[in-house]
Amino acid sequence: MLGILTALVVSASADTQLAKLDWLAGRWLSEEDGVVSEEIWSGAAGDSRMGMWRIVAGGKVKLFEHLALVQGPKGLVLYLHHINADGTTWEEKTKPTTLPAVEQTDARTVFDGLEGGKRVRLTYEHKADGSLAVTLDTTEKGKPKQSVYTFTRR
């Protein structure tokens, strides 16, 4: 009986973590200085949701990302693969960039981990005006670098 109760508590916790990102589902678009950035996220199904991101500049795709949010035994994890315009990936086939969730509220989730040996912090935030802010914190040549993408739902 205790095993069943424990399973229900873990399941409820997992559902809550994934459910806190229900607002993320849909198509998000940013257009600035001729650069189009687009994220598309599915609704949750089971223990996951999937997404994609692409950047188009000068009418040509520069980068794709395949994104997977999965509720694992240790918590919510964002897995991603970068894909160049020619279909080649940055990461090895069996080694995606893995970013565990380290903070979460109803409107904000922060993922943190390593990408190619460098620390990466990725924040998804649902703003009061309904927009999506995605903040990428990394280091470049030993110096902190921050990129912020602001999307509107389309």
Tab-separated table of C-alpha atoms in Angstrom:
chain	number	residue	atom	x	y	z
A	1	MET	CA	0.000	0.000	0.000
A	2	LEU	CA	2.813	2.423	0.876
A	3	GLY	CA	4.374	1.815	-2.554
A	4	ILE	CA	1.137	2.830	-4.259
A	5	LEU	CA	0.906	6.024	-2.175
A	6	THR	CA	4.542	6.885	-2.927
A	7	ALA	CA	3.943	6.359	-6.649
A	8	LEU	CA	0.910	8.659	-6.505
A	9	VAL	CA	2.887	11.409	-4.755
A	10	VAL	CA	5.748	11.191	-7.277
A	11	SER	CA	3.278	11.173	-10.160
A	12	ALA	CA	1.438	14.217	-8.801
A	13	SER	CA	4.743	16.058	-8.406
A	14	ALA	CA	5.737	15.205	-11.980
A	15	ASP	CA	2.364	16.323	-13.304
A	16	THR	CA	2.708	19.590	-11.390
A	17	GLN	CA	6.183	20.334	-12.794
A	18	LEU	CA	5.096	19.719	-16.370
A	19	ALA	CA	1.728	21.437	-15.834
A	20	LYS	CA	3.480	24.619	-14.687
A	21	LEU	CA	4.642	24.935	-18.301
A	22	ASP	CA	1.178	24.544	-19.888
A	23	TRP	CA	1.339	28.218	-20.893
A	24	LEU	CA	4.339	27.390	-23.129
A	25	ALA	CA	2.322	25.336	-25.654
A	26	GLY	CA	1.879	27.050	-29.010
A	27	ARG	CA	3.790	29.033	-31.623
A	28	TRP	CA	6.027	31.894	-30.471
A	29	LEU	CA	7.619	34.368	-32.893
A	30	SER	CA	10.194	37.164	-32.710
A	31	GLU	CA	11.183	39.345	-35.654
A	32	GLU	CA	13.977	41.867	-35.188
A	33	ASP	CA	16.383	43.461	-37.672
A	34	GLY	CA	15.507	40.943	-40.400
A	35	VAL	CA	16.070	37.958	-38.090
A	36	VAL	CA	13.146	35.629	-37.412
A	37	SER	CA	13.294	33.480	-34.292
A	38	GLU	CA	10.507	30.942	-33.799
A	39	GLU	CA	9.730	28.434	-31.039
A	40	ILE	CA	6.913	25.919	-31.242
A	41	TRP	CA	5.927	23.776	-28.237
A	42	SER	CA	3.450	20.905	-28.004
A	43	GLY	CA	1.101	20.338	-25.125
A	44	ALA	CA	2.126	17.815	-22.510
A	45	ALA	CA	1.598	14.122	-23.234
A	46	GLY	CA	2.491	11.622	-20.544
A	47	ASP	CA	5.758	12.704	-18.986
A	48	SER	CA	6.889	15.044	-21.769
A	49	ARG	CA	6.374	17.864	-24.200
A	50	MET	CA	8.385	18.580	-27.346
A	51	GLY	CA	9.473	21.703	-29.120
A	52	MET	CA	11.547	23.182	-31.861
A	53	TRP	CA	13.374	26.464	-32.394
A	54	ARG	CA	14.739	27.974	-35.557
A	55	ILE	CA	16.531	31.150	-36.547
A	56	VAL	CA	16.203	32.575	-40.044
A	57	ALA	CA	18.321	35.540	-41.207
A	58	GLY	CA	18.386	37.029	-44.687
A	59	GLY	CA	15.760	34.504	-45.773
A	60	LYS	CA	17.976	31.517	-44.884
A	61	VAL	CA	17.811	29.182	-41.920
A	62	LYS	CA	20.834	29.525	-39.658
A	63	LEU	CA	20.007	27.003	-36.955
A	64	PHE	CA	17.376	24.548	-35.724
A	65	GLU	CA	17.005	23.052	-32.266
A	66	HIS	CA	15.041	19.969	-31.351
A	67	LEU	CA	13.783	20.349	-27.761
A	68	ALA	CA	12.351	17.747	-25.397
A	69	LEU	CA	11.078	18.402	-21.871
A	70	VAL	CA	10.940	15.158	-19.935
A	71	GLN	CA	9.912	14.472	-16.371
A	72	GLY	CA	12.556	12.060	-15.134
A	73	PRO	CA	13.044	10.358	-11.780
A	74	LYS	CA	15.197	13.271	-10.567
A	75	GLY	CA	12.975	16.050	-11.924
A	76	LEU	CA	12.244	17.965	-15.097
A	77	VAL	CA	14.991	17.947	-17.762
A	78	LEU	CA	15.366	19.835	-21.030
A	79	TYR	CA	17.193	17.850	-23.713
A	80	LEU	CA	18.244	19.621	-26.892
A	81	HIS	CA	20.079	19.026	-30.137
A	82	HIS	CA	21.363	21.847	-32.345
A	83	ILE	CA	20.955	21.213	-36.072
A	84	ASN	CA	22.756	23.228	-38.752
A	85	ALA	CA	21.027	24.249	-41.999
A	86	ASP	CA	22.673	21.276	-43.752
A	87	GLY	CA	21.181	18.797	-41.243
A	88	THR	CA	24.371	18.122	-39.291
A	89	THR	CA	24.171	18.280	-35.498
A	90	TRP	CA	26.487	19.965	-33.027
A	91	GLU	CA	26.123	17.242	-30.432
A	92	GLU	CA	26.865	13.562	-30.800
A	93	LYS	CA	23.795	11.513	-31.724
A	94	THR	CA	23.602	9.852	-28.313
A	95	LYS	CA	24.681	12.859	-26.215
A	96	PRO	CA	22.163	15.720	-26.267
A	97	THR	CA	22.719	18.881	-24.283
A	98	THR	CA	21.066	18.071	-20.939
A	99	LEU	CA	19.757	20.909	-18.778
A	100	PRO	CA	17.947	19.955	-15.544
A	101	ALA	CA	15.367	22.368	-14.130
A	102	VAL	CA	16.892	24.111	-11.109
A	103	GLU	CA	14.134	26.636	-10.325
A	104	GLN	CA	10.435	26.736	-11.145
A	105	THR	CA	7.394	28.917	-10.480
A	106	ASP	CA	4.068	29.110	-12.317
A	107	ALA	CA	5.531	31.646	-14.783
A	108	ARG	CA	9.254	30.852	-14.849
A	109	THR	CA	11.457	27.780	-15.244
A	110	VAL	CA	15.262	27.860	-15.142
A	111	PHE	CA	17.403	25.089	-16.641
A	112	ASP	CA	21.125	24.815	-15.916
A	113	GLY	CA	23.831	22.457	-17.125
A	114	LEU	CA	26.804	21.975	-19.429
A	115	GLU	CA	26.972	22.324	-23.190
A	116	GLY	CA	30.268	21.374	-24.773
A	117	GLY	CA	32.000	21.782	-21.411
A	118	LYS	CA	30.579	25.293	-20.840
A	119	ARG	CA	27.969	26.239	-18.250
A	120	VAL	CA	24.587	27.125	-19.808
A	121	ARG	CA	21.620	28.638	-17.986
A	122	LEU	CA	18.366	28.865	-19.955
A	123	THR	CA	15.342	30.669	-18.481
A	124	TYR	CA	11.803	30.493	-19.870
A	125	GLU	CA	9.538	33.199	-18.465
A	126	HIS	CA	5.889	33.983	-19.187
A	127	LYS	CA	5.656	37.763	-18.835
A	128	ALA	CA	2.614	39.645	-17.495
A	129	ASP	CA	1.919	41.022	-21.012
A	130	GLY	CA	1.612	37.436	-22.356
A	131	SER	CA	5.000	37.383	-24.084
A	132	LEU	CA	7.681	34.726	-23.676
A	133	ALA	CA	11.198	35.770	-22.642
A	134	VAL	CA	13.948	33.214	-23.175
A	135	THR	CA	17.244	34.203	-21.565
A	136	LEU	CA	20.443	32.339	-22.389
A	137	ASP	CA	23.366	32.890	-20.006
A	138	THR	CA	26.749	31.468	-21.068
A	139	THR	CA	30.396	32.422	-21.083
A	140	GLU	CA	32.353	33.367	-24.171
A	141	LYS	CA	36.140	33.633	-23.992
A	142	GLY	CA	35.868	33.545	-20.203
A	143	LYS	CA	33.378	36.453	-20.027
A	144	PRO	CA	29.680	36.215	-19.129
A	145	LYS	CA	27.349	36.580	-22.105
A	146	GLN	CA	23.577	36.989	-22.009
A	147	SER	CA	21.158	36.761	-24.933
A	148	VAL	CA	17.465	37.532	-24.457
A	149	TYR	CA	14.799	36.539	-26.967
A	150	THR	CA	11.322	38.027	-26.570
A	151	PHE	CA	8.516	36.187	-28.359
A	152	THR	CA	4.823	36.857	-28.911
A	153	ARG	CA	2.276	34.096	-29.357
A	154	ARG	CA	1.111	33.655	-32.976
